[in-house]
Amino acid sequence: MPFQNVSVSDEARDLVRGAYDLHVHSAPDVIPRCQTDIEVARAFKKEGLAGFVIKSHYTPTAERASLVQALVPDVEVIGSICLNASVGGLNAAAVEVAARAGAKVVWLPTVDSVNDRERYEAQTDKSKAPFWVGINSALNGQGVGTPPVRVIDDGGEVLPELLEVLSVVAAHNLILATGHLSRTEIFAVVDAALAQAVNRIVITHPDLPAQKLSPRDQAELAERGCWIEHTLNSVYSGKADWQGVIEAVRTVGLAHSFLSSDLGKPSLPHISEGMALFAQLFLGAGFNRDEVHRLTVTNPTQLLAGH
């Protein structure tokens, strides 16, 4: 891991006070995680961080968030739903219920996206596959496996089920995140979401090879009003090119870029260290204090607030 020896300075910790981490994988989960929801909330309180979004690839998290919020009231804990097969895929009713339970973020398919399924099924070395690949294999072996969740048809048109989901997202003014969709799917979904008056769209970790969004692609999506997310997990694990991330942030500009951790894997740093560590990396890359503060604190806060 290229950044495993980076130490976090007091300056970086100070810069991220008041930050929201909008992409956190905490326990309990089907996949092993390094910290529980409560541990993350308590650590955030200690570090002066404002809050976080709990993401699970398999289950809605609004109820978990509400419980942890009650236990650690000084930290805002936010629920979400990820539209994989375990919640019925593009299931507008599931999104409606999640919204009523307090969820604020809707991720389009991740581990069950056509993009991810095709990518990892074609991989010959299964030892390098993510943990969820084993889960899908086990489900298939039990006879309860599912096909991937499609968002567009063979002609590239968005499916009616997606439009139903987008209608619910717009009605509740939820944040729509593109999950693990491919470049082609992302552009089709963004066009459809804007047409449905979805106001807050996040392009999820576009620096990863699975998304294949160039800095120019990211800038084009930002020009349409999308927020571009860059995650610590992507660069810390070496999956995304660090210099490419820096180029993308500079190309897109600070107005539509933000940082989150996407941490939770036991082999990576603790979730509660993510924002400060990412701030340290950006300081080391030549970004000034105001720029780092905007990427970690100002922009995520504005995104959550809806302006």
PDB file of C-alpha atoms in Angstrom:
ATOM      1  CA  MET A   1       0.000   0.000   0.000  1.00  0.00           C
ATOM      2  CA  PRO A   2       1.674   3.241  -1.128  1.00  0.00           C
ATOM      3  CA  PHE A   3       0.559   5.404   1.807  1.00  0.00           C
ATOM      4  CA  GLN A   4       0.817   2.988   4.726  1.00  0.00           C
ATOM      5  CA  ASN A   5       3.656   4.909   6.394  1.00  0.00           C
ATOM      6  CA  VAL A   6       2.019   8.346   6.216  1.00  0.00           C
ATOM      7  CA  SER A   7       1.564   9.918   9.645  1.00  0.00           C
ATOM      8  CA  VAL A   8      -1.292  12.317  10.314  1.00  0.00           C
ATOM      9  CA  SER A   9      -0.311  15.759  11.585  1.00  0.00           C
ATOM     10  CA  ASP A  10      -2.173  17.915  14.081  1.00  0.00           C
ATOM     11  CA  GLU A  11      -2.748  20.332  11.210  1.00  0.00           C
ATOM     12  CA  ALA A  12      -4.637  17.704   9.198  1.00  0.00           C
ATOM     13  CA  ARG A  13      -6.726  16.695  12.200  1.00  0.00           C
ATOM     14  CA  ASP A  14      -7.592  20.314  12.862  1.00  0.00           C
ATOM     15  CA  LEU A  15      -8.578  20.923   9.239  1.00  0.00           C
ATOM     16  CA  VAL A  16     -11.192  18.141   9.222  1.00  0.00           C
ATOM     17  CA  ARG A  17     -12.955  19.097  12.447  1.00  0.00           C
ATOM     18  CA  GLY A  18     -16.616  19.419  11.547  1.00  0.00           C
ATOM     19  CA  ALA A  19     -16.277  17.075   8.553  1.00  0.00           C
ATOM     20  CA  TYR A  20     -18.839  14.558   7.337  1.00  0.00           C
ATOM     21  CA  ASP A  21     -17.645  11.256   5.900  1.00  0.00           C
ATOM     22  CA  LEU A  22     -20.344  10.384   3.380  1.00  0.00           C
ATOM     23  CA  HIS A  23     -19.141   6.851   2.614  1.00  0.00           C
ATOM     24  CA  VAL A  24     -18.507   4.518   5.558  1.00  0.00           C
ATOM     25  CA  HIS A  25     -18.671   0.712   5.809  1.00  0.00           C
ATOM     26  CA  SER A  26     -19.094  -0.103   9.494  1.00  0.00           C
ATOM     27  CA  ALA A  27     -20.371  -3.148  11.383  1.00  0.00           C
ATOM     28  CA  PRO A  28     -22.672  -4.966  11.798  1.00  0.00           C
ATOM     29  CA  ASP A  29     -22.466  -6.099   8.185  1.00  0.00           C
ATOM     30  CA  VAL A  30     -22.457  -9.237   6.077  1.00  0.00           C
ATOM     31  CA  ILE A  31     -18.871  -8.355   5.178  1.00  0.00           C
ATOM     32  CA  PRO A  32     -16.219  -8.166   7.960  1.00  0.00           C
ATOM     33  CA  ARG A  33     -15.602  -4.571   9.104  1.00  0.00           C
ATOM     34  CA  CYS A  34     -12.956  -2.939  11.278  1.00  0.00           C
ATOM     35  CA  GLN A  35     -15.246  -0.810  13.487  1.00  0.00           C
ATOM     36  CA  THR A  36     -18.852  -0.896  14.607  1.00  0.00           C
ATOM     37  CA  ASP A  37     -21.289   1.957  14.046  1.00  0.00           C
ATOM     38  CA  ILE A  38     -21.029   2.898  17.707  1.00  0.00           C
ATOM     39  CA  GLU A  39     -17.231   2.779  17.729  1.00  0.00           C
ATOM     40  CA  VAL A  40     -17.121   5.043  14.689  1.00  0.00           C
ATOM     41  CA  ALA A  41     -19.572   7.515  16.238  1.00  0.00           C
ATOM     42  CA  ARG A  42     -17.648   7.677  19.512  1.00  0.00           C
ATOM     43  CA  ALA A  43     -14.341   8.137  17.678  1.00  0.00           C
ATOM     44  CA  PHE A  44     -15.875  10.875  15.505  1.00  0.00           C
ATOM     45  CA  LYS A  45     -17.040  12.668  18.639  1.00  0.00           C
ATOM     46  CA  LYS A  46     -13.554  12.468  20.112  1.00  0.00           C
ATOM     47  CA  GLU A  47     -11.975  13.821  16.907  1.00  0.00           C
ATOM     48  CA  GLY A  48     -14.540  16.604  16.476  1.00  0.00           C
ATOM     49  CA  LEU A  49     -16.015  15.211  13.264  1.00  0.00           C
ATOM     50  CA  ALA A  50     -19.628  16.063  12.464  1.00  0.00           C
ATOM     51  CA  GLY A  51     -21.049  12.790  11.202  1.00  0.00           C
ATOM     52  CA  PHE A  52     -21.056   9.950   8.696  1.00  0.00           C
ATOM     53  CA  VAL A  53     -23.229   7.957   6.308  1.00  0.00           C
ATOM     54  CA  ILE A  54     -23.473   4.217   6.972  1.00  0.00           C
ATOM     55  CA  LYS A  55     -23.330   2.236   3.742  1.00  0.00           C
ATOM     56  CA  SER A  56     -24.116  -1.461   3.420  1.00  0.00           C
ATOM     57  CA  HIS A  57     -24.141  -3.278   0.105  1.00  0.00           C
ATOM     58  CA  TYR A  58     -26.881  -5.568   1.411  1.00  0.00           C
ATOM     59  CA  THR A  59     -29.233  -3.893   3.873  1.00  0.00           C
ATOM     60  CA  PRO A  60     -30.787  -0.451   4.497  1.00  0.00           C
ATOM     61  CA  THR A  61     -29.092   1.356   7.377  1.00  0.00           C
ATOM     62  CA  ALA A  62     -31.512   4.087   8.486  1.00  0.00           C
ATOM     63  CA  GLU A  63     -32.682   2.185  11.563  1.00  0.00           C
ATOM     64  CA  ARG A  64     -29.087   1.505  12.615  1.00  0.00           C
ATOM     65  CA  ALA A  65     -28.265   5.173  12.138  1.00  0.00           C
ATOM     66  CA  SER A  66     -31.178   6.283  14.304  1.00  0.00           C
ATOM     67  CA  LEU A  67     -30.137   3.991  17.144  1.00  0.00           C
ATOM     68  CA  VAL A  68     -26.498   5.077  17.065  1.00  0.00           C
ATOM     69  CA  GLN A  69     -27.569   8.723  16.845  1.00  0.00           C
ATOM     70  CA  ALA A  70     -29.522   8.268  20.060  1.00  0.00           C
ATOM     71  CA  LEU A  71     -26.507   6.717  21.774  1.00  0.00           C
ATOM     72  CA  VAL A  72     -24.034   9.328  20.506  1.00  0.00           C
ATOM     73  CA  PRO A  73     -26.164  12.459  20.011  1.00  0.00           C
ATOM     74  CA  ASP A  74     -23.223  14.772  19.308  1.00  0.00           C
ATOM     75  CA  VAL A  75     -22.501  13.032  15.982  1.00  0.00           C
ATOM     76  CA  GLU A  76     -24.960  12.969  13.074  1.00  0.00           C
ATOM     77  CA  VAL A  77     -25.343   9.390  11.876  1.00  0.00           C
ATOM     78  CA  ILE A  78     -27.058   9.064   8.503  1.00  0.00           C
ATOM     79  CA  GLY A  79     -28.735   6.055   6.935  1.00  0.00           C
ATOM     80  CA  SER A  80     -28.780   4.939   3.324  1.00  0.00           C
ATOM     81  CA  ILE A  81     -29.925   2.214   0.963  1.00  0.00           C
ATOM     82  CA  CYS A  82     -27.983   0.459  -1.765  1.00  0.00           C
ATOM     83  CA  LEU A  83     -30.094  -0.950  -4.600  1.00  0.00           C
ATOM     84  CA  ASN A  84     -28.612  -4.396  -4.912  1.00  0.00           C
ATOM     85  CA  ALA A  85     -30.534  -7.656  -5.242  1.00  0.00           C
ATOM     86  CA  SER A  86     -30.988  -8.126  -1.482  1.00  0.00           C
ATOM     87  CA  VAL A  87     -33.407  -5.149  -1.375  1.00  0.00           C
ATOM     88  CA  GLY A  88     -35.065  -6.032  -4.679  1.00  0.00           C
ATOM     89  CA  GLY A  89     -32.735  -4.086  -6.968  1.00  0.00           C
ATOM     90  CA  LEU A  90     -34.414  -1.051  -8.508  1.00  0.00           C
ATOM     91  CA  ASN A  91     -37.183  -1.216  -5.926  1.00  0.00           C
ATOM     92  CA  ALA A  92     -39.002   2.111  -5.570  1.00  0.00           C
ATOM     93  CA  ALA A  93     -41.002   0.823  -2.584  1.00  0.00           C
ATOM     94  CA  ALA A  94     -37.783  -0.003  -0.721  1.00  0.00           C
ATOM     95  CA  VAL A  95     -36.481   3.502  -1.406  1.00  0.00           C
ATOM     96  CA  GLU A  96     -39.747   5.021  -0.181  1.00  0.00           C
ATOM     97  CA  VAL A  97     -39.613   3.035   3.067  1.00  0.00           C
ATOM     98  CA  ALA A  98     -35.935   3.874   3.577  1.00  0.00           C
ATOM     99  CA  ALA A  99     -36.695   7.569   3.115  1.00  0.00           C
ATOM    100  CA  ARG A 100     -39.515   7.403   5.659  1.00  0.00           C
ATOM    101  CA  ALA A 101     -37.088   5.748   8.087  1.00  0.00           C
ATOM    102  CA  GLY A 102     -34.681   8.658   7.673  1.00  0.00           C
ATOM    103  CA  ALA A 103     -32.285   7.539   4.943  1.00  0.00           C
ATOM    104  CA  LYS A 104     -30.714  10.397   2.983  1.00  0.00           C
ATOM    105  CA  VAL A 105     -28.574   8.567   0.416  1.00  0.00           C
ATOM    106  CA  VAL A 106     -29.551   6.094  -2.312  1.00  0.00           C
ATOM    107  CA  TRP A 107     -26.761   4.178  -4.007  1.00  0.00           C
ATOM    108  CA  LEU A 108     -27.468   2.589  -7.349  1.00  0.00           C
ATOM    109  CA  PRO A 109     -26.246  -1.030  -7.717  1.00  0.00           C
ATOM    110  CA  THR A 110     -22.772  -1.836  -6.485  1.00  0.00           C
ATOM    111  CA  VAL A 111     -21.863  -5.495  -5.962  1.00  0.00           C
ATOM    112  CA  ASP A 112     -24.833  -6.569  -8.088  1.00  0.00           C
ATOM    113  CA  SER A 113     -24.284  -4.076 -10.888  1.00  0.00           C
ATOM    114  CA  VAL A 114     -23.766  -5.486 -14.365  1.00  0.00           C
ATOM    115  CA  ASN A 115     -20.417  -3.729 -14.344  1.00  0.00           C
ATOM    116  CA  ASP A 116     -19.101  -5.411 -11.183  1.00  0.00           C
ATOM    117  CA  ARG A 117     -20.535  -8.827 -11.954  1.00  0.00           C
ATOM    118  CA  GLU A 118     -18.989  -8.930 -15.428  1.00  0.00           C
ATOM    119  CA  ARG A 119     -15.685  -7.534 -14.205  1.00  0.00           C
ATOM    120  CA  TYR A 120     -15.121 -10.088 -11.462  1.00  0.00           C
ATOM    121  CA  GLU A 121     -16.658 -13.093 -13.186  1.00  0.00           C
ATOM    122  CA  ALA A 122     -14.077 -12.569 -15.934  1.00  0.00           C
ATOM    123  CA  GLN A 123     -11.225 -12.394 -13.413  1.00  0.00           C
ATOM    124  CA  THR A 124      -9.119 -15.551 -13.503  1.00  0.00           C
ATOM    125  CA  ASP A 125      -7.386 -15.049 -10.146  1.00  0.00           C
ATOM    126  CA  LYS A 126     -10.299 -15.329  -7.719  1.00  0.00           C
ATOM    127  CA  SER A 127      -7.978 -14.827  -4.738  1.00  0.00           C
ATOM    128  CA  LYS A 128      -7.876 -11.123  -5.590  1.00  0.00           C
ATOM    129  CA  ALA A 129     -11.646 -10.805  -5.843  1.00  0.00           C
ATOM    130  CA  PRO A 130     -13.572  -8.772  -3.213  1.00  0.00           C
ATOM    131  CA  PHE A 131     -15.249 -10.538  -0.289  1.00  0.00           C
ATOM    132  CA  TRP A 132     -18.678 -10.092  -1.846  1.00  0.00           C
ATOM    133  CA  VAL A 133     -17.734 -12.353  -4.760  1.00  0.00           C
ATOM    134  CA  GLY A 134     -17.615 -15.237  -2.308  1.00  0.00           C
ATOM    135  CA  ILE A 135     -21.006 -14.235  -0.924  1.00  0.00           C
ATOM    136  CA  ASN A 136     -22.524 -14.268  -4.405  1.00  0.00           C
ATOM    137  CA  SER A 137     -20.951 -17.645  -5.101  1.00  0.00           C
ATOM    138  CA  ALA A 138     -22.407 -19.057  -1.880  1.00  0.00           C
ATOM    139  CA  LEU A 139     -25.850 -17.688  -2.697  1.00  0.00           C
ATOM    140  CA  ASN A 140     -25.686 -19.263  -6.126  1.00  0.00           C
ATOM    141  CA  GLY A 141     -24.701 -22.574  -4.544  1.00  0.00           C
ATOM    142  CA  GLN A 142     -27.726 -22.396  -2.261  1.00  0.00           C
ATOM    143  CA  GLY A 143     -30.022 -21.751  -5.206  1.00  0.00           C
ATOM    144  CA  VAL A 144     -30.858 -18.182  -4.155  1.00  0.00           C
ATOM    145  CA  GLY A 145     -28.508 -16.318  -6.431  1.00  0.00           C
ATOM    146  CA  THR A 146     -29.784 -13.489  -8.583  1.00  0.00           C
ATOM    147  CA  PRO A 147     -28.950 -11.960 -11.942  1.00  0.00           C
ATOM    148  CA  PRO A 148     -27.204  -8.581 -11.939  1.00  0.00           C
ATOM    149  CA  VAL A 149     -29.321  -5.459 -11.467  1.00  0.00           C
ATOM    150  CA  ARG A 150     -29.636  -3.670 -14.781  1.00  0.00           C
ATOM    151  CA  VAL A 151     -30.276   0.072 -15.020  1.00  0.00           C
ATOM    152  CA  ILE A 152     -30.254   0.408 -18.823  1.00  0.00           C
ATOM    153  CA  ASP A 153     -31.483  -1.831 -21.620  1.00  0.00           C
ATOM    154  CA  ASP A 154     -29.460  -3.209 -24.510  1.00  0.00           C
ATOM    155  CA  GLY A 155     -30.047   0.006 -26.430  1.00  0.00           C
ATOM    156  CA  GLY A 156     -28.673   2.168 -23.620  1.00  0.00           C
ATOM    157  CA  GLU A 157     -32.064   3.501 -22.515  1.00  0.00           C
ATOM    158  CA  VAL A 158     -32.805   3.684 -18.799  1.00  0.00           C
ATOM    159  CA  LEU A 159     -35.282   1.122 -17.516  1.00  0.00           C
ATOM    160  CA  PRO A 160     -38.774   2.048 -16.275  1.00  0.00           C
ATOM    161  CA  GLU A 161     -37.877   0.714 -12.831  1.00  0.00           C
ATOM    162  CA  LEU A 162     -35.065   3.236 -12.604  1.00  0.00           C
ATOM    163  CA  LEU A 163     -37.435   6.066 -13.448  1.00  0.00           C
ATOM    164  CA  GLU A 164     -39.706   4.936 -10.611  1.00  0.00           C
ATOM    165  CA  VAL A 165     -36.750   5.017  -8.208  1.00  0.00           C
ATOM    166  CA  LEU A 166     -35.709   8.457  -9.438  1.00  0.00           C
ATOM    167  CA  SER A 167     -39.219   9.747  -8.855  1.00  0.00           C
ATOM    168  CA  VAL A 168     -39.025   8.711  -5.194  1.00  0.00           C
ATOM    169  CA  VAL A 169     -35.526  10.159  -4.839  1.00  0.00           C
ATOM    170  CA  ALA A 170     -36.737  13.484  -6.218  1.00  0.00           C
ATOM    171  CA  ALA A 171     -39.890  13.513  -4.075  1.00  0.00           C
ATOM    172  CA  HIS A 172     -37.855  13.118  -0.866  1.00  0.00           C
ATOM    173  CA  ASN A 173     -34.899  15.209  -2.090  1.00  0.00           C
ATOM    174  CA  LEU A 174     -32.521  12.324  -1.433  1.00  0.00           C
ATOM    175  CA  ILE A 175     -28.910  12.137  -2.555  1.00  0.00           C
ATOM    176  CA  LEU A 176     -28.474   9.801  -5.534  1.00  0.00           C
ATOM    177  CA  ALA A 177     -25.066   8.116  -5.822  1.00  0.00           C
ATOM    178  CA  THR A 178     -24.009   6.180  -8.904  1.00  0.00           C
ATOM    179  CA  GLY A 179     -22.573   3.186  -7.058  1.00  0.00           C
ATOM    180  CA  HIS A 180     -20.493   0.824  -9.179  1.00  0.00           C
ATOM    181  CA  LEU A 181     -22.067   1.589 -12.531  1.00  0.00           C
ATOM    182  CA  SER A 182     -20.013   1.762 -15.705  1.00  0.00           C
ATOM    183  CA  ARG A 183     -19.219   4.967 -17.556  1.00  0.00           C
ATOM    184  CA  THR A 184     -22.010   4.355 -20.091  1.00  0.00           C
ATOM    185  CA  GLU A 185     -24.531   3.666 -17.325  1.00  0.00           C
ATOM    186  CA  ILE A 186     -23.436   6.699 -15.314  1.00  0.00           C
ATOM    187  CA  PHE A 187     -24.020   9.157 -18.135  1.00  0.00           C
ATOM    188  CA  ALA A 188     -27.411   7.617 -18.958  1.00  0.00           C
ATOM    189  CA  VAL A 189     -28.494   7.673 -15.310  1.00  0.00           C
ATOM    190  CA  VAL A 190     -27.357  11.265 -14.768  1.00  0.00           C
ATOM    191  CA  ASP A 191     -29.354  12.466 -17.781  1.00  0.00           C
ATOM    192  CA  ALA A 192     -32.438  10.617 -16.539  1.00  0.00           C
ATOM    193  CA  ALA A 193     -32.012  11.877 -12.968  1.00  0.00           C
ATOM    194  CA  LEU A 194     -31.696  15.491 -14.070  1.00  0.00           C
ATOM    195  CA  ALA A 195     -34.805  15.093 -16.207  1.00  0.00           C
ATOM    196  CA  GLN A 196     -36.631  13.807 -13.108  1.00  0.00           C
ATOM    197  CA  ALA A 197     -35.512  16.858 -11.076  1.00  0.00           C
ATOM    198  CA  VAL A 198     -33.106  14.952  -8.833  1.00  0.00           C
ATOM    199  CA  ASN A 199     -31.129  17.801  -7.267  1.00  0.00           C
ATOM    200  CA  ARG A 200     -28.179  16.005  -5.663  1.00  0.00           C
ATOM    201  CA  ILE A 201     -26.183  13.478  -7.676  1.00  0.00           C
ATOM    202  CA  VAL A 202     -22.874  11.998  -6.524  1.00  0.00           C
ATOM    203  CA  ILE A 203     -20.509  10.280  -8.925  1.00  0.00           C
ATOM    204  CA  THR A 204     -19.126   7.489  -6.745  1.00  0.00           C
ATOM    205  CA  HIS A 205     -15.320   7.009  -6.758  1.00  0.00           C
ATOM    206  CA  PRO A 206     -14.899   7.687 -10.509  1.00  0.00           C
ATOM    207  CA  ASP A 207     -11.127   7.136 -10.259  1.00  0.00           C
ATOM    208  CA  LEU A 208     -11.450   3.364  -9.951  1.00  0.00           C
ATOM    209  CA  PRO A 209     -10.751   1.250 -13.049  1.00  0.00           C
ATOM    210  CA  ALA A 210     -14.299  -0.129 -12.950  1.00  0.00           C
ATOM    211  CA  GLN A 211     -15.755   3.335 -13.528  1.00  0.00           C
ATOM    212  CA  LYS A 212     -13.122   4.530 -16.026  1.00  0.00           C
ATOM    213  CA  LEU A 213     -14.071   8.203 -15.873  1.00  0.00           C
ATOM    214  CA  SER A 214     -11.364  10.501 -17.158  1.00  0.00           C
ATOM    215  CA  PRO A 215     -10.814  13.934 -15.610  1.00  0.00           C
ATOM    216  CA  ARG A 216     -12.651  15.373 -18.628  1.00  0.00           C
ATOM    217  CA  ASP A 217     -15.594  13.006 -18.033  1.00  0.00           C
ATOM    218  CA  GLN A 218     -15.691  14.070 -14.406  1.00  0.00           C
ATOM    219  CA  ALA A 219     -15.594  17.739 -15.357  1.00  0.00           C
ATOM    220  CA  GLU A 220     -18.445  17.216 -17.827  1.00  0.00           C
ATOM    221  CA  LEU A 221     -20.568  15.598 -15.122  1.00  0.00           C
ATOM    222  CA  ALA A 222     -19.695  18.398 -12.704  1.00  0.00           C
ATOM    223  CA  GLU A 223     -20.805  20.921 -15.310  1.00  0.00           C
ATOM    224  CA  ARG A 224     -24.199  19.193 -15.240  1.00  0.00           C
ATOM    225  CA  GLY A 225     -24.351  19.792 -11.494  1.00  0.00           C
ATOM    226  CA  CYS A 226     -23.025  16.485 -10.167  1.00  0.00           C
ATOM    227  CA  TRP A 227     -20.755  16.152  -7.154  1.00  0.00           C
ATOM    228  CA  ILE A 228     -17.549  14.193  -7.776  1.00  0.00           C
ATOM    229  CA  GLU A 229     -16.480  11.933  -4.902  1.00  0.00           C
ATOM    230  CA  HIS A 230     -12.888  10.837  -4.350  1.00  0.00           C
ATOM    231  CA  THR A 231     -12.320   8.119  -1.763  1.00  0.00           C
ATOM    232  CA  LEU A 232      -9.326   7.333   0.417  1.00  0.00           C
ATOM    233  CA  ASN A 233      -9.854   3.602  -0.079  1.00  0.00           C
ATOM    234  CA  SER A 234      -9.318   3.987  -3.821  1.00  0.00           C
ATOM    235  CA  VAL A 235      -5.894   5.595  -3.519  1.00  0.00           C
ATOM    236  CA  TYR A 236      -4.679   3.992  -0.273  1.00  0.00           C
ATOM    237  CA  SER A 237      -5.231   0.510  -1.693  1.00  0.00           C
ATOM    238  CA  GLY A 238      -3.486   1.450  -4.930  1.00  0.00           C
ATOM    239  CA  LYS A 239      -6.548   0.749  -7.073  1.00  0.00           C
ATOM    240  CA  ALA A 240      -6.695   4.351  -8.280  1.00  0.00           C
ATOM    241  CA  ASP A 241      -3.760   6.365  -9.560  1.00  0.00           C
ATOM    242  CA  TRP A 242      -2.947   9.082  -7.012  1.00  0.00           C
ATOM    243  CA  GLN A 243      -1.642  11.541  -9.564  1.00  0.00           C
ATOM    244  CA  GLY A 244      -4.764  10.918 -11.628  1.00  0.00           C
ATOM    245  CA  VAL A 245      -6.940  11.808  -8.633  1.00  0.00           C
ATOM    246  CA  ILE A 246      -5.058  15.065  -8.130  1.00  0.00           C
ATOM    247  CA  GLU A 247      -5.419  15.877 -11.831  1.00  0.00           C
ATOM    248  CA  ALA A 248      -9.133  15.137 -11.685  1.00  0.00           C
ATOM    249  CA  VAL A 249      -9.704  17.414  -8.683  1.00  0.00           C
ATOM    250  CA  ARG A 250      -7.814  20.222 -10.376  1.00  0.00           C
ATOM    251  CA  THR A 251      -9.670  19.670 -13.674  1.00  0.00           C
ATOM    252  CA  VAL A 252     -13.123  19.537 -12.071  1.00  0.00           C
ATOM    253  CA  GLY A 253     -12.360  22.310  -9.593  1.00  0.00           C
ATOM    254  CA  LEU A 254     -13.126  22.550  -5.902  1.00  0.00           C
ATOM    255  CA  ALA A 255     -16.730  23.656  -6.327  1.00  0.00           C
ATOM    256  CA  HIS A 256     -17.987  20.164  -7.219  1.00  0.00           C
ATOM    257  CA  SER A 257     -15.412  17.871  -5.576  1.00  0.00           C
ATOM    258  CA  PHE A 258     -15.375  16.272  -2.146  1.00  0.00           C
ATOM    259  CA  LEU A 259     -13.517  13.600  -0.204  1.00  0.00           C
ATOM    260  CA  SER A 260     -14.797  10.599   1.723  1.00  0.00           C
ATOM    261  CA  SER A 261     -13.123   7.514   3.123  1.00  0.00           C
ATOM    262  CA  ASP A 262     -14.977   4.396   1.851  1.00  0.00           C
ATOM    263  CA  LEU A 263     -13.182   2.652   4.701  1.00  0.00           C
ATOM    264  CA  GLY A 264     -14.255  -0.351   6.729  1.00  0.00           C
ATOM    265  CA  LYS A 265     -12.129  -3.188   5.367  1.00  0.00           C
ATOM    266  CA  PRO A 266     -10.101  -4.636   8.282  1.00  0.00           C
ATOM    267  CA  SER A 267      -6.811  -4.414   6.366  1.00  0.00           C
ATOM    268  CA  LEU A 268      -7.193  -0.653   5.851  1.00  0.00           C
ATOM    269  CA  PRO A 269      -6.958   2.197   8.405  1.00  0.00           C
ATOM    270  CA  HIS A 270      -9.796   2.638  10.863  1.00  0.00           C
ATOM    271  CA  ILE A 271     -12.787   4.531   9.534  1.00  0.00           C
ATOM    272  CA  SER A 272     -12.351   7.232  12.152  1.00  0.00           C
ATOM    273  CA  GLU A 273      -8.850   7.995  10.793  1.00  0.00           C
ATOM    274  CA  GLY A 274      -9.957   8.307   7.196  1.00  0.00           C
ATOM    275  CA  MET A 275     -10.738  11.988   6.790  1.00  0.00           C
ATOM    276  CA  ALA A 276      -7.634  13.208   8.602  1.00  0.00           C
ATOM    277  CA  LEU A 277      -5.412  10.825   6.656  1.00  0.00           C
ATOM    278  CA  PHE A 278      -6.925  11.939   3.346  1.00  0.00           C
ATOM    279  CA  ALA A 279      -6.447  15.576   4.341  1.00  0.00           C
ATOM    280  CA  GLN A 280      -2.791  14.794   5.089  1.00  0.00           C
ATOM    281  CA  LEU A 281      -2.319  13.276   1.630  1.00  0.00           C
ATOM    282  CA  PHE A 282      -3.816  16.333  -0.064  1.00  0.00           C
ATOM    283  CA  LEU A 283      -1.653  18.678   2.009  1.00  0.00           C
ATOM    284  CA  GLY A 284       1.351  16.654   0.923  1.00  0.00           C
ATOM    285  CA  ALA A 285       0.235  16.976  -2.697  1.00  0.00           C
ATOM    286  CA  GLY A 286       0.392  20.763  -2.500  1.00  0.00           C
ATOM    287  CA  PHE A 287      -3.211  21.687  -1.715  1.00  0.00           C
ATOM    288  CA  ASN A 288      -3.453  24.552   0.741  1.00  0.00           C
ATOM    289  CA  ARG A 289      -5.389  24.580   4.015  1.00  0.00           C
ATOM    290  CA  ASP A 290      -8.443  26.331   2.583  1.00  0.00           C
ATOM    291  CA  GLU A 291      -8.646  23.875  -0.309  1.00  0.00           C
ATOM    292  CA  VAL A 292      -8.378  20.834   1.940  1.00  0.00           C
ATOM    293  CA  HIS A 293     -10.973  22.253   4.330  1.00  0.00           C
ATOM    294  CA  ARG A 294     -13.348  22.831   1.439  1.00  0.00           C
ATOM    295  CA  LEU A 295     -12.927  19.281   0.120  1.00  0.00           C
ATOM    296  CA  THR A 296     -13.396  17.632   3.516  1.00  0.00           C
ATOM    297  CA  VAL A 297     -15.708  19.936   5.465  1.00  0.00           C
ATOM    298  CA  THR A 298     -17.419  22.662   3.454  1.00  0.00           C
ATOM    299  CA  ASN A 299     -18.482  20.667   0.411  1.00  0.00           C
ATOM    300  CA  PRO A 300     -19.812  17.517   2.147  1.00  0.00           C
ATOM    301  CA  THR A 301     -21.741  19.775   4.527  1.00  0.00           C
ATOM    302  CA  GLN A 302     -23.242  21.709   1.620  1.00  0.00           C
ATOM    303  CA  LEU A 303     -24.081  18.498  -0.218  1.00  0.00           C
ATOM    304  CA  LEU A 304     -25.963  17.160   2.799  1.00  0.00           C
ATOM    305  CA  ALA A 305     -27.747  20.482   3.287  1.00  0.00           C
ATOM    306  CA  GLY A 306     -28.861  20.524  -0.328  1.00  0.00           C
ATOM    307  CA  HIS A 307     -27.112  23.663  -1.540  1.00  0.00           C
TER     308      HIS A 307
END
